[in-house]
Coordinates of C-alpha atoms in Angstrom, one line a residue:
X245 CA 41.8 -38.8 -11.7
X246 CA 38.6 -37.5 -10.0
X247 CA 35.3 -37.0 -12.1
X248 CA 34.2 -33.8 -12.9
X249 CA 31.3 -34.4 -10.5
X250 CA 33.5 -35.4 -7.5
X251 CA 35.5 -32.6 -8.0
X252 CA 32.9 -30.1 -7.9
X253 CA 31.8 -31.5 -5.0
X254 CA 34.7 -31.0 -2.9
X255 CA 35.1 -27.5 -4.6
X256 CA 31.8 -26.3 -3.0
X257 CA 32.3 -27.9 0.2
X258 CA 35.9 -28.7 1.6
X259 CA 37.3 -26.3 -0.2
X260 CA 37.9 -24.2 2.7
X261 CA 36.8 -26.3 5.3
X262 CA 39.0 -24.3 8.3
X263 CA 37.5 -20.4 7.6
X264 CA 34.1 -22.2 6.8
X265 CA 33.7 -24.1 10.3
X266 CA 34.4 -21.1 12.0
X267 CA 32.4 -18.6 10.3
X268 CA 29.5 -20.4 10.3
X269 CA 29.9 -20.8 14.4
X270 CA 30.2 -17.2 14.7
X271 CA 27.1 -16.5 12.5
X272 CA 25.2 -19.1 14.2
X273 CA 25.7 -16.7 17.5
X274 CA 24.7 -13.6 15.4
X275 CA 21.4 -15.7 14.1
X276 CA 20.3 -17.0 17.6
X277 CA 18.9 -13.3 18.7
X278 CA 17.3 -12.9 15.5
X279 CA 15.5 -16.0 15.1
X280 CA 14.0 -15.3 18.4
X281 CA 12.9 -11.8 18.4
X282 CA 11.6 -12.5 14.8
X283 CA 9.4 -15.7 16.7
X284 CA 8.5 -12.9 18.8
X285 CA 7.4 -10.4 15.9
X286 CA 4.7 -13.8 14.4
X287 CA 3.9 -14.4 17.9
X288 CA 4.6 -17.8 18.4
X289 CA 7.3 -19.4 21.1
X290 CA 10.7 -18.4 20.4
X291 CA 11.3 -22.7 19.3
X292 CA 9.7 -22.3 15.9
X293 CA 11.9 -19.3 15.3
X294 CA 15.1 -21.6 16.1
X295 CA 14.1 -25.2 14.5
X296 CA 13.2 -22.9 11.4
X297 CA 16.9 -21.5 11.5
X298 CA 18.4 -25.0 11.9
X299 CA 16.3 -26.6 9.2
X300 CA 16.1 -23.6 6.5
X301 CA 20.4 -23.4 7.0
X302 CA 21.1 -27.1 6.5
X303 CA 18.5 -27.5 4.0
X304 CA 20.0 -24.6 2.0
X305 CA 23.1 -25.9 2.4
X306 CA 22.4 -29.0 0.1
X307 CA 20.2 -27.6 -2.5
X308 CA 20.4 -23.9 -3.0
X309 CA 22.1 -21.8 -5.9
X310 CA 24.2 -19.7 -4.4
X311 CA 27.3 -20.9 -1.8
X312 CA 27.8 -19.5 1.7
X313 CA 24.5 -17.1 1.5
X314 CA 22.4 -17.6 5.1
X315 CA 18.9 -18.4 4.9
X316 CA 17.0 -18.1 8.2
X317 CA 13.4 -16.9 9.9
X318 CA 13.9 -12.9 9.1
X319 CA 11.7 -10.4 9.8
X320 CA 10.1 -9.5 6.3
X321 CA 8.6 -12.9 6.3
X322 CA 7.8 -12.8 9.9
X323 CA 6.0 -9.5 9.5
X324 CA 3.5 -11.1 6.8
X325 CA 2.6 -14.1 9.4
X326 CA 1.3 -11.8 12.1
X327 CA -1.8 -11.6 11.1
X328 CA -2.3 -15.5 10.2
X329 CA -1.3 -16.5 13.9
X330 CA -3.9 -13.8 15.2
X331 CA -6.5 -15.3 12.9
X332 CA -5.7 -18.6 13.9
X333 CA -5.3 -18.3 17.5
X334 CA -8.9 -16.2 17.9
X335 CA -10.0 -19.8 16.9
X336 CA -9.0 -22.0 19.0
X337 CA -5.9 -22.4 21.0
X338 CA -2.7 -23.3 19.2
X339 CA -4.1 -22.9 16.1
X340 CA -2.0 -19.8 15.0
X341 CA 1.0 -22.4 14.9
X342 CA -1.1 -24.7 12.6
X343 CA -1.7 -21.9 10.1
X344 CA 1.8 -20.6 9.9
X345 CA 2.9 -24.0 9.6
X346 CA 0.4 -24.8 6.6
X347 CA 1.6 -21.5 5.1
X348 CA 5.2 -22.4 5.1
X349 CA 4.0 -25.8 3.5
X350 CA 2.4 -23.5 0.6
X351 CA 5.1 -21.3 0.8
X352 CA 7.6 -24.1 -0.5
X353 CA 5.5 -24.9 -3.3
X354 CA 4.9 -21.6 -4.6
X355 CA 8.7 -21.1 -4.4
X356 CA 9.1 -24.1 -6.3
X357 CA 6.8 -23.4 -8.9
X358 CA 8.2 -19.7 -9.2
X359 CA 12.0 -21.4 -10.0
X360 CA 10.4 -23.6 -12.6
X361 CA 8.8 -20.6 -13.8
X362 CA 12.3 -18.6 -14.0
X363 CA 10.8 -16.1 -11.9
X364 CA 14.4 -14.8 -11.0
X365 CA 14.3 -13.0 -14.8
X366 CA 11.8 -11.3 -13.8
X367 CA 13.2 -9.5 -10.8
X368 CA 15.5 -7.5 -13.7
X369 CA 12.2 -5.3 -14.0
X370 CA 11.8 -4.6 -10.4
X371 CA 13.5 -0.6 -10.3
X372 CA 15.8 0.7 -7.7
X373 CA 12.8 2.8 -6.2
X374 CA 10.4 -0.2 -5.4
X375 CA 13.3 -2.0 -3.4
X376 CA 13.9 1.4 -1.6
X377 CA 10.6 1.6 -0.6
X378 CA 10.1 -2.1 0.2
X379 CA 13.2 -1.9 2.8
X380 CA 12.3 1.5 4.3
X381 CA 8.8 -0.6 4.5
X382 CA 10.7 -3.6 6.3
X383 CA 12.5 -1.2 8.7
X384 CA 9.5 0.8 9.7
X385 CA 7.8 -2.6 10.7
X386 CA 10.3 -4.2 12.5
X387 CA 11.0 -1.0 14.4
X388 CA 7.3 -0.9 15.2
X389 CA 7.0 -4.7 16.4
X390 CA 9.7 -3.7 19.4
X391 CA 7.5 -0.7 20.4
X392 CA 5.5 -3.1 23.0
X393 CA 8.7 -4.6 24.6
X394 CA 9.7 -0.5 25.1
X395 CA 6.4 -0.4 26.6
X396 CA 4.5 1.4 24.1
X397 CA 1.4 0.0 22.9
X398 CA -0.1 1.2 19.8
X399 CA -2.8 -1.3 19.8
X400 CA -3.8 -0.8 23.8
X401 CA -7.5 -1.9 24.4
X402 CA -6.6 -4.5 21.8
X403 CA -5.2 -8.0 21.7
X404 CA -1.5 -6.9 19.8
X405 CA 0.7 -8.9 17.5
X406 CA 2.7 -10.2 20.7
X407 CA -0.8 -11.1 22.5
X408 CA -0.7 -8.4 25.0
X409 CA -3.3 -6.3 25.9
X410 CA -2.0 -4.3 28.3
X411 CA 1.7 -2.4 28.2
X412 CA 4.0 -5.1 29.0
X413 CA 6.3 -2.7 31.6
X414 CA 4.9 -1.7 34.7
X415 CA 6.8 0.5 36.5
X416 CA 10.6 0.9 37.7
X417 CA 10.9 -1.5 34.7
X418 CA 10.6 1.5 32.1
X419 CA 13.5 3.4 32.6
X420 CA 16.1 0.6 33.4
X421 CA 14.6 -1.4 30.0
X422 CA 14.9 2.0 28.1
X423 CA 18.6 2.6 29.9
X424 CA 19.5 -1.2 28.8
X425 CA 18.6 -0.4 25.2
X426 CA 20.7 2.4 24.8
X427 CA 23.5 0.9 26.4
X428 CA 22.8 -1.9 23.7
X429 CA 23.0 0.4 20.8
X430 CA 26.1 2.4 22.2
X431 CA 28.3 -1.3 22.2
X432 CA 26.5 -2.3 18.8
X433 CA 27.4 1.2 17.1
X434 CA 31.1 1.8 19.4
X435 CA 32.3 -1.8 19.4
X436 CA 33.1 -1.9 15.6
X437 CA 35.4 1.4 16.1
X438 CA 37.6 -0.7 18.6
X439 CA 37.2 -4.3 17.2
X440 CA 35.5 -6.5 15.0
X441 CA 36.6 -10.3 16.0
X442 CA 33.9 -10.6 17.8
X443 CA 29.8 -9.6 16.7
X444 CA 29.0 -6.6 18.5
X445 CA 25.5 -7.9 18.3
X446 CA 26.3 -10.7 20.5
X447 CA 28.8 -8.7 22.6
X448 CA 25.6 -6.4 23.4
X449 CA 23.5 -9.0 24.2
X450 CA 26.4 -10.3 27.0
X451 CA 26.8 -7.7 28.6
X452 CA 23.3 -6.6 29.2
X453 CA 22.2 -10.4 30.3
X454 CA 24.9 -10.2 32.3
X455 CA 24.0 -6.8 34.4
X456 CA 20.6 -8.4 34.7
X457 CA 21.5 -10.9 36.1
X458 CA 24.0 -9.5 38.4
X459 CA 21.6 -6.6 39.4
X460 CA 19.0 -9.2 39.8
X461 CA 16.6 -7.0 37.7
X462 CA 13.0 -7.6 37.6
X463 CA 12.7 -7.0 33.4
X464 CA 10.7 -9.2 30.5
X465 CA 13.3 -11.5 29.8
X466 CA 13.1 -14.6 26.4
X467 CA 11.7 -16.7 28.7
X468 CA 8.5 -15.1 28.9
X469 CA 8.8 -14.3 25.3
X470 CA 7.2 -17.6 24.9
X471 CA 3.4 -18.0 24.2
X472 CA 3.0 -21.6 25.4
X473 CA 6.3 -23.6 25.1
X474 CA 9.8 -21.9 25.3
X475 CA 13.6 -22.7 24.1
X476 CA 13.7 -26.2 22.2
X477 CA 14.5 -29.3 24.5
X478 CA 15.8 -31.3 21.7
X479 CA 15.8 -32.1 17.9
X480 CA 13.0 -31.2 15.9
X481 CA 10.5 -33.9 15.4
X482 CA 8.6 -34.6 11.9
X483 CA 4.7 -33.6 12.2
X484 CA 1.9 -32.3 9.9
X485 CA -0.3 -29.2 10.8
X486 CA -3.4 -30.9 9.6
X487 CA -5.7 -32.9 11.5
X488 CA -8.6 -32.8 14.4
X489 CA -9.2 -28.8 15.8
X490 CA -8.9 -30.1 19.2
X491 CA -5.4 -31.3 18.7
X492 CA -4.5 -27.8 17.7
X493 CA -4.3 -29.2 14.1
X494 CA -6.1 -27.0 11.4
X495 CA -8.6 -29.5 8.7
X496 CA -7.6 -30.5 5.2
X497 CA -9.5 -28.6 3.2
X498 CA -11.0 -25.6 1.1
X499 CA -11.4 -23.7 4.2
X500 CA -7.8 -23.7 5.4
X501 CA -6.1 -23.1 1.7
X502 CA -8.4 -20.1 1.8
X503 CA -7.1 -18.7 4.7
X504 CA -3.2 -19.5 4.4
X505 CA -3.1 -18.5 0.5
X506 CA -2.9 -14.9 1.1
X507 CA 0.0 -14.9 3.4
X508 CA 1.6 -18.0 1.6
X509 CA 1.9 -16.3 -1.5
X510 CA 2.8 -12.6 0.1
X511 CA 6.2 -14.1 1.9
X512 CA 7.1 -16.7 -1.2
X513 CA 7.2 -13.3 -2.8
X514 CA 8.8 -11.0 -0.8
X515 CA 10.9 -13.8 0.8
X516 CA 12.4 -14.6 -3.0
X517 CA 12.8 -10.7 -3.1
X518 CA 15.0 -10.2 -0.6
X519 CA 16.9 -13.8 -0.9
X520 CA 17.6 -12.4 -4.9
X521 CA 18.7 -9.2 -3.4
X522 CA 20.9 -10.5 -0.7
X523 CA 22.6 -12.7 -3.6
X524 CA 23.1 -9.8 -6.0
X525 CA 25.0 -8.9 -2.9
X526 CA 27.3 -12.0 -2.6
X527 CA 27.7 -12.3 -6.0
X528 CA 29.1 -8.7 -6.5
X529 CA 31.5 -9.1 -2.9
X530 CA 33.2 -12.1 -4.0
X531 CA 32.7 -11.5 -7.7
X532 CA 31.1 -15.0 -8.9
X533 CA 27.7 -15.7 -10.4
X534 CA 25.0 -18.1 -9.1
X535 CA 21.8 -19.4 -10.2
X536 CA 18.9 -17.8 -8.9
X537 CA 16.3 -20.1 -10.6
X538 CA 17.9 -22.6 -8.6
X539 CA 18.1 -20.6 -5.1
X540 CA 14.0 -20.3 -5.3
X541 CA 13.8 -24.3 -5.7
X542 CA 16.3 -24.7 -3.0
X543 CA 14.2 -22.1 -0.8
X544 CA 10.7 -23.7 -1.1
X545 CA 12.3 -26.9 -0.6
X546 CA 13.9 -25.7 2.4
X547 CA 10.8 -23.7 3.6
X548 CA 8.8 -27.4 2.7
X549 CA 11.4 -29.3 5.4
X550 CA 11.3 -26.7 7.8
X551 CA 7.4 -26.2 7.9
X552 CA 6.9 -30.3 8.5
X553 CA 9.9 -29.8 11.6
X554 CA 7.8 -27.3 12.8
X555 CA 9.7 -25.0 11.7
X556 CA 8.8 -20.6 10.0
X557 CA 9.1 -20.3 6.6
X558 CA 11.9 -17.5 5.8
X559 CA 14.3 -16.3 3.3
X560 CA 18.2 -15.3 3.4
X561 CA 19.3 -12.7 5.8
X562 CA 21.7 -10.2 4.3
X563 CA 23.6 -9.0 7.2
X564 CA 24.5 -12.7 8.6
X565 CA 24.8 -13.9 4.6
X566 CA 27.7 -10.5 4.3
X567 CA 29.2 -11.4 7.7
X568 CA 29.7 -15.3 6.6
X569 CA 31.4 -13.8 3.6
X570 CA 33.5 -11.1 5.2
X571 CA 34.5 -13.8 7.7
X572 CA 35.7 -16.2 5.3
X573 CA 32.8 -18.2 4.6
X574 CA 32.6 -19.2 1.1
X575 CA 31.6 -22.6 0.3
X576 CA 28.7 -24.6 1.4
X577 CA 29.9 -26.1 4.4
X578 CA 29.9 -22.1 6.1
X579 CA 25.7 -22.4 5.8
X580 CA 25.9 -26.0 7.0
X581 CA 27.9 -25.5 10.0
X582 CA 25.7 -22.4 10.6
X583 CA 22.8 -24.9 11.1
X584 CA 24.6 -27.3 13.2
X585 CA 26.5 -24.8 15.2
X586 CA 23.1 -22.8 15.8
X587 CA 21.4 -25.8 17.5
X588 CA 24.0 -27.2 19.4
X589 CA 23.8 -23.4 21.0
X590 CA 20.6 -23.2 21.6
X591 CA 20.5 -27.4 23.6
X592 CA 23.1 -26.9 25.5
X593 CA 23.0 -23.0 26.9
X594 CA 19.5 -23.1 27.4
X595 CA 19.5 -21.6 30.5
X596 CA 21.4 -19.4 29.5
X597 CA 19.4 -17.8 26.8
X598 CA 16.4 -17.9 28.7
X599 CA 17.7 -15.1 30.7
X600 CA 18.6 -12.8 28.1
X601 CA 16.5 -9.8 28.5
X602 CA 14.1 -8.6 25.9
X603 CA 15.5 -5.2 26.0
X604 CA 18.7 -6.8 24.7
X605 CA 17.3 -8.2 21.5
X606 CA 15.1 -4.6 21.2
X607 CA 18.1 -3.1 20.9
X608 CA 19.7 -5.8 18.4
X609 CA 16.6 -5.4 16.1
X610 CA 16.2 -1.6 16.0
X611 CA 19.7 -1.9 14.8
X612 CA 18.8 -4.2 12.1
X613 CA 15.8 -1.7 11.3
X614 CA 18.7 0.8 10.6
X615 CA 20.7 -1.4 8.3
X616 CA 18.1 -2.7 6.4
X617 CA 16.3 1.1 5.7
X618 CA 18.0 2.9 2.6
X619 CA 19.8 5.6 4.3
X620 CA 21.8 6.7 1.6
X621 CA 18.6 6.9 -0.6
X622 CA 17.1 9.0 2.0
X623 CA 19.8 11.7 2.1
X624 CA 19.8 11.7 -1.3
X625 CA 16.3 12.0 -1.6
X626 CA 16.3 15.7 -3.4
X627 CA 18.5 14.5 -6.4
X628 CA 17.0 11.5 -7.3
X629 CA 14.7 11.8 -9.5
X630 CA 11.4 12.8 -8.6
X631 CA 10.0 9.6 -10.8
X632 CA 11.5 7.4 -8.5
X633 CA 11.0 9.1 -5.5
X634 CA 7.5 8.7 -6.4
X635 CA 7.6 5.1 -7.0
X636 CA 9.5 4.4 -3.8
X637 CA 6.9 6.4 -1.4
X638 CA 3.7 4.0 -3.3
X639 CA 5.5 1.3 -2.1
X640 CA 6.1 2.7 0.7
X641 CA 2.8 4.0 1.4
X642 CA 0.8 0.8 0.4
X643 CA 2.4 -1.5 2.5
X644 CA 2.2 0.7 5.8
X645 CA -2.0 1.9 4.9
X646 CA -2.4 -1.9 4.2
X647 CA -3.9 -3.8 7.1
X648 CA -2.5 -6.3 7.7
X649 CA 1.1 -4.6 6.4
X650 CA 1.4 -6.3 3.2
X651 CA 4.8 -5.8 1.5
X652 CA 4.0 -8.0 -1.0
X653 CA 1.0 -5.5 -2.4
X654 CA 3.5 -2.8 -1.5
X655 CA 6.1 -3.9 -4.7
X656 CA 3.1 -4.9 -7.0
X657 CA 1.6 -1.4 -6.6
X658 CA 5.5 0.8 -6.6
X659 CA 6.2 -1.6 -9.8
X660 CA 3.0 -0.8 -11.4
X661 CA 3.9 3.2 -10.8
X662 CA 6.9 2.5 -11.9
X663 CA 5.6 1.1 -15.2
X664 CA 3.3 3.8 -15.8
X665 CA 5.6 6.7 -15.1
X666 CA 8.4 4.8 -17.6
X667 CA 5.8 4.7 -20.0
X668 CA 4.7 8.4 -20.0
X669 CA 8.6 9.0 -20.7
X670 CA 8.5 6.5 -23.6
X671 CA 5.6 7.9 -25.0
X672 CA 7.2 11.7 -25.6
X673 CA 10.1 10.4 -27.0
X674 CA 8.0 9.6 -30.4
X675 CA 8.6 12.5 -33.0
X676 CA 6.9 13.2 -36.3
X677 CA 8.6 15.7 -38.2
X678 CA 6.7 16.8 -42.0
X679 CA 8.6 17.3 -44.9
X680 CA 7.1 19.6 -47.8
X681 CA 8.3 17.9 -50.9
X682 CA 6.3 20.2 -52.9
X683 CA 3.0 21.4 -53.1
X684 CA 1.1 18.1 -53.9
X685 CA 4.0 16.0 -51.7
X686 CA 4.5 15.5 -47.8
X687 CA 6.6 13.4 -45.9
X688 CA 6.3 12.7 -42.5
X689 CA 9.2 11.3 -40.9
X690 CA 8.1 9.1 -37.9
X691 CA 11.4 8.2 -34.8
X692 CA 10.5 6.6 -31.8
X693 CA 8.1 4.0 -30.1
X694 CA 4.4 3.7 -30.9
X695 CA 2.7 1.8 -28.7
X696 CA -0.4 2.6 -26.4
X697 CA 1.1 5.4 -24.2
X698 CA 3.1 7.2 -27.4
X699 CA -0.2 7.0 -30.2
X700 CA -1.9 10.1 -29.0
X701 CA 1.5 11.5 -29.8
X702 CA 1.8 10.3 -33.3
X703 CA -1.5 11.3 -34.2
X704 CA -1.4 14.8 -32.9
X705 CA 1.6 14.9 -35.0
X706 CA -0.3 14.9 -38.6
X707 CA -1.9 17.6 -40.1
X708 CA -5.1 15.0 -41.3
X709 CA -6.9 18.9 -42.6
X710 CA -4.1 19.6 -45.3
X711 CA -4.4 17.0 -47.9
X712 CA -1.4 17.1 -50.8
X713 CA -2.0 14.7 -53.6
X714 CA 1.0 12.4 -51.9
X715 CA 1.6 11.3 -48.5
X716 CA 4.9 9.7 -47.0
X717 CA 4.4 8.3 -43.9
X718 CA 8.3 7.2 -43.3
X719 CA 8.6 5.0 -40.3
X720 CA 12.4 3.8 -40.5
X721 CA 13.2 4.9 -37.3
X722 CA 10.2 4.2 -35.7
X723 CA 9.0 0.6 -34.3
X724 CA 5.2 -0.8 -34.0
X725 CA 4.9 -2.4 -30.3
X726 CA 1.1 -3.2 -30.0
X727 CA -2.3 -3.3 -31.2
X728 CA -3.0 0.2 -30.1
X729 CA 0.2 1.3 -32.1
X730 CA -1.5 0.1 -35.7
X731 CA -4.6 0.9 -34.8
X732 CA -3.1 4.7 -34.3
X733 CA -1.6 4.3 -37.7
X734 CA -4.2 2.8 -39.4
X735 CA -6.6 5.8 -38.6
X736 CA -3.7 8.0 -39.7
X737 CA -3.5 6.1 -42.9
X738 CA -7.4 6.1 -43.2
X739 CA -8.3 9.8 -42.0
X740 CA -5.9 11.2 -44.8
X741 CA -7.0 8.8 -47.7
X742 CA -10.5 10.2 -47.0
X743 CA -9.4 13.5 -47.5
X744 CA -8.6 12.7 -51.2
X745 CA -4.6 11.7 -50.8
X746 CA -2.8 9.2 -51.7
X747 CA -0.9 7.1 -48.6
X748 CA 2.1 5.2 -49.0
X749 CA 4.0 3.5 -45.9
X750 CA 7.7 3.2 -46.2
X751 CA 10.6 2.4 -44.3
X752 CA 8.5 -0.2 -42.0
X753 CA 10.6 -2.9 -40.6
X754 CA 10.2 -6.5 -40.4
X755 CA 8.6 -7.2 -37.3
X756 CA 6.3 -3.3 -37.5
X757 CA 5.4 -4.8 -40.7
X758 CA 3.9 -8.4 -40.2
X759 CA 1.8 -6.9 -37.0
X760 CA 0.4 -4.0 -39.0
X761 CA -0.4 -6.8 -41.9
X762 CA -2.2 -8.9 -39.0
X763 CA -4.1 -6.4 -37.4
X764 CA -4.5 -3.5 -39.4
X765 CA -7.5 -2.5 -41.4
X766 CA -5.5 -1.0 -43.9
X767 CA -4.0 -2.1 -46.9
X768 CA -0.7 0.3 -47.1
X769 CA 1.5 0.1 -50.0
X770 CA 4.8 -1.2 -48.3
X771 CA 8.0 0.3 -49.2

C-alpha cells in the first residue's frame, strides 16, 4: 500500500502526465515572445528574459502552492526594473544587469519573508477598484514601452528605457513595421473565430517572420533587441552580481542595498499581487483551493534561483497560467515541462528566433495590454459606484504621475482611498436616537460603530444643553472600536454630569466594556 506521502506525490505530478507534457510545450511557445519583449521592456538582452522563464517555471514547479499556475518574467515586474537598469548602466557598463540581478536576490527574500508573514490574508482587504486601477496601470505601461519599436519616441533627446536616443525606424521601415503590426493583431483577434489548437499568438508571430524573411525586409528584428549579448548559447551558469565594478559586478555593501531596495520591494509586491490574483483565477476555473502563503515562499525562492542563473525576477502570468489550464494542464509536471520545453526551444531554433521581427512581438504585447486592462470595468464605469471609481483612478493616477511608474505606490495610495472612503460610510451609519422617559429622564439609544471616523457623529447626537435629572446612554447595539471611540463617550459622559445629571451606561458589551474600563476617564455605572 503506498504512503500517504507517495501518493500525493504522484497525485500532483503524474497524474495526468499525457495532457500535462503537451500543454506545457504549447505554453512554452506562447512564453518565448513574452519573455523577450518583456527583456526588452528592462532593457537588458533578450537571454535574461529567457533563463528567467526557464528557472522561475522549474523552480515553481517543485515548491509553489498552487499546481499548473505559470510563473515567468511578465511585464508588471519588468516595468518596475526600468529604471534600476538605467541607474545602473549610467554607471558603468553592464552594471544595469548587476542591479537587476541583486534586486531579484532581494526580491526572493522579501517574498519569503511576506509568506512567513501570511501576507496572502492580507490581500482579502485589497478592493475590486485598486486591482482595476493597478491593471489598467499595467496595460497603459506595457502599451507605452512598444511606442519606440512603432517608432515613436516619447523620450527623444533622451536616452529611453530601450537605450535609444533617436527613433529606432528610419524610413520605408515605418509603414511596412506599422502594416506588419496590424496584420499581427488581425490573426491574433481572427484566428480564435476559426481555430484554437494552435496559439494565435505564435501563429502571428509565424507568419510575419516568415514574410520578412521572404520579402527580405530591412526592419528591427530580436536580434538587435539585444543590448550586448543576444539568444542564450547554452544552459545557464551559476554567478553572483557582486564583486569588482570593472567586472560589471556591483560592491557588497550599504550603497548597493540602497539603491536595489526600492525596486526590490516594489515587484516582491506587485509581483505577489498579481501571482495571488492569477491564482484566485485557477482556483475558481478548476474549482480547488491552494495555499497562497505557500505560493509567496515558492516565488522568492524561485526569484532567489533565477537571480543567481542570471536570470529577472517575475511573477505568474495569467494568460499562459489560464491557457495551461484550458489546455489540460493541471498538475505540476504542466509548469515543469513548460520550463524544459521553453529552453530546449530557445537552443535549438536560435536562428530562428533571431529573425523574428520586433513588429511581431509589438503586436503580441499590445494584445496582452488589452487583456490585462479591465474592459468590462471600463464600460461599466457609470454604474459602479462613484466610491470605487474613485479609488481605481488614485491608483491609477499615482502610478502613471510617479517617475519612475511605480505600481507598487499606485495600490498603497488606491488602498489608502479606499480605506478612507469605507470609513466615511461606516461612520454615518452610527445613530443616536433620545427617548423622553419623563421630564427628569432621557434615554439615548446608541446603534452602530464608534470609532474615530463615526465620534463626531455620536457626539452631535446629544443634546449636552438639556440636562434631566437621569440620563441613559444605551449602547446595546452599538460597539466601541478605538481609543477615539471612548474618548468621544467619555466627554459625553463627562459634559452631561457637569451639567448636574446623573449618567448611567447600559447595555455595553464585553469587549466595548473592558476598553472603556482601560482607557476611559470615566467611572460609568455599568449596566
Amino acid at each position: 500500500m503506498l504512503s500517504k506521502a507517495k501518493t500525493n506525490f504522484l497525485s500532483e505530478w503524474f497524474s495526468n502526465p499525457r495532457q500535462d507534457i503537451l500543454s506545457g510545450l504549447v505554453v512554452a511557445f506562447a512564453m518565448i515572445p513574452e519573455a523577450i519583449a518583456f527583456s526588452g521592456i528592462a532593457g537588458v538582452d533578450p537571454q535574461v528574459g529567457l533563463f528567467g522563464a526557464f528557472c522561475l517555471s522549474i523552480t515553481i514547479a517543485l515548491v509553489g502552492g498552487r499546481m499548473g499556475m505559470i510563473t515567468s518574467a511578465t511585464g508588471s515586474t519588468a516595468l518596475l526594473m526600468t529604471g534600476l537598469v538605467a541607474t545602473g548602466n549610467a554607471k558603468g557598463e553592464g552594471l544595469g544587469l548587476s542591479y537587476l540581478i541583486a534586486a531579484g536576490l532581494l526580491t526572493g527574500v522579501f517574498q519569503i519573508i511576506w509568506g512567513y508573514l501570511r501576507l496572502a490574508y492580507q490581500m482579502r482587504f485589497v478592493p475590486t477598484g485598486v486591482l482595476s486601477g493597478f491593471v489598467n496601470a499595467l496595460a497603459l505601461l506595457i502599451f507605452q514601452a512598444q511606442l519606440p519599436q512603432m517608432g515613436i519616441n516619447l523620450h527623444y533627446g533622451e536616452e529611453s528605457i530601450s537605450g535609444h536616443s533617436e527613433p529606432i525606424l528610419q524610413g520605408l521601415q515605418y509603414p511596412i513595421v506599422w502594416l506588419l503590426i496590424i496584420l499581427g493583431l488581425l490573426i491574433i483577434y481572427g484566428l480564435p473565430k476559426i481555430t484554437r489548437l494552435i496559439p494565435s499568438q505564435l501563429i502571428a508571430i509565424s507568419v510575419i517572420t516568415a514574410i520578412s524573411i521572404g520579402l527580405n525586409l530591412d526592419i528591427p528584428t530580436v536580434k538587435e533587441l539585444s543590448v550586448g549579448g543576444g539568444l542564450p548559447e547554452g544552459l545557464p551558469n551559476f554567478s553572483i552580481p557582486f564583486g569588482s565594478t570593472l567586472d560589471g559586478k556591483v560592491p557588497f555593501n550599504l550603497e548597493t542595498f540602497g539603491i536595489v531596495l526600492p525596486t526590490a520591494l516594489a515587484i516582491s509586491l506587485v509581483g505577489l499581487m498579481e501571482t495571488f490574483l492569477t491564482q484566485d483565477i485557477l482556483d475558481d476555473i478548476t474549482d480547488t483551493n491552494s495555499n497562497k502563503n505557500r505560493e509567496a515562499r515558492g516565488q522568492g525562492i524561485a526569484n532567489i534561483i533565477s537571480s543567481f542563473f542570471g536570470g529577472m525576477a517575475g511573477c505568474a502570468l495569467v494568460g499562459q497560467s489560464v491557457m495551461n489550464t484550458e489546455n489540460g494542464g493541471r498538475t505540476r509536471l504542466s509548469t515543469f515541462s513548460s520550463g524544459i520545453s521553453l529552453l530546449v526551444i530557445v537552443l535549438v531554433c536560435k536562428q530562428w528566433l533571431e529573425q523574428i521581427p520586433m513588429a511581431a512581438l509589438v503586436a503580441v504585447m499590445i494584445s496582452i495590454a488589452i487583456s490585462t486592462a479591465d474592459i468590462n470595468g471600463l464600460k461599466n464605469i457609470k454604474k459602479i459606484p462613484k466610491s470605487d471609481t474613485a479609488v481605481m483612478l488614485m491608483t491609477f493616477s499615482v502610478t502613471m504621475l510617479t517617475t519612475p511608474h511605480n505600481l507598487a505606490l499606485g495600490v498603497i495610495a488606491g488602498v489608502a482611498l479606499a480605506g478612507i472612503l469605507f470609513s466615511r460610510k461606516v461612520a454615518k451609519v452610527i445613530e443616536i436616537i433620545p427617548k423622553n422617559i419623563s421630564n427628569e429622564e432621557v434615554i439615548y439609544e446608541v446603534t452602530g460603530q464608534l470609532f474615530f471616523v463615526s465620534k463626531i457623529y455620536f457626539m452631535q447626537g446629544f443634546d449636552i444643553h438639556n440636562h434631566p435629572k437621569n440620563i441613559k446612554i444605551d449602547m446595546s447595539k452599538a460597539h466601541i472600536w478605538d481609543q477615539s471611540g471612548v474618548a468621544a463617550l467619555d466627554q459625553i459622559i463627562r459634559k452631561l454630569t457637569l451639567g448636574g445629571s446623573q449618567v448611567e451606561v447600559i447595555g455595553l458589551n464585553e469587549e466595548s466594556n473592558n476598553l472603556f474600563d482601560r482607557l476611559g476617564g470615566q467611572e460609568p455605572s455599568h449596566g
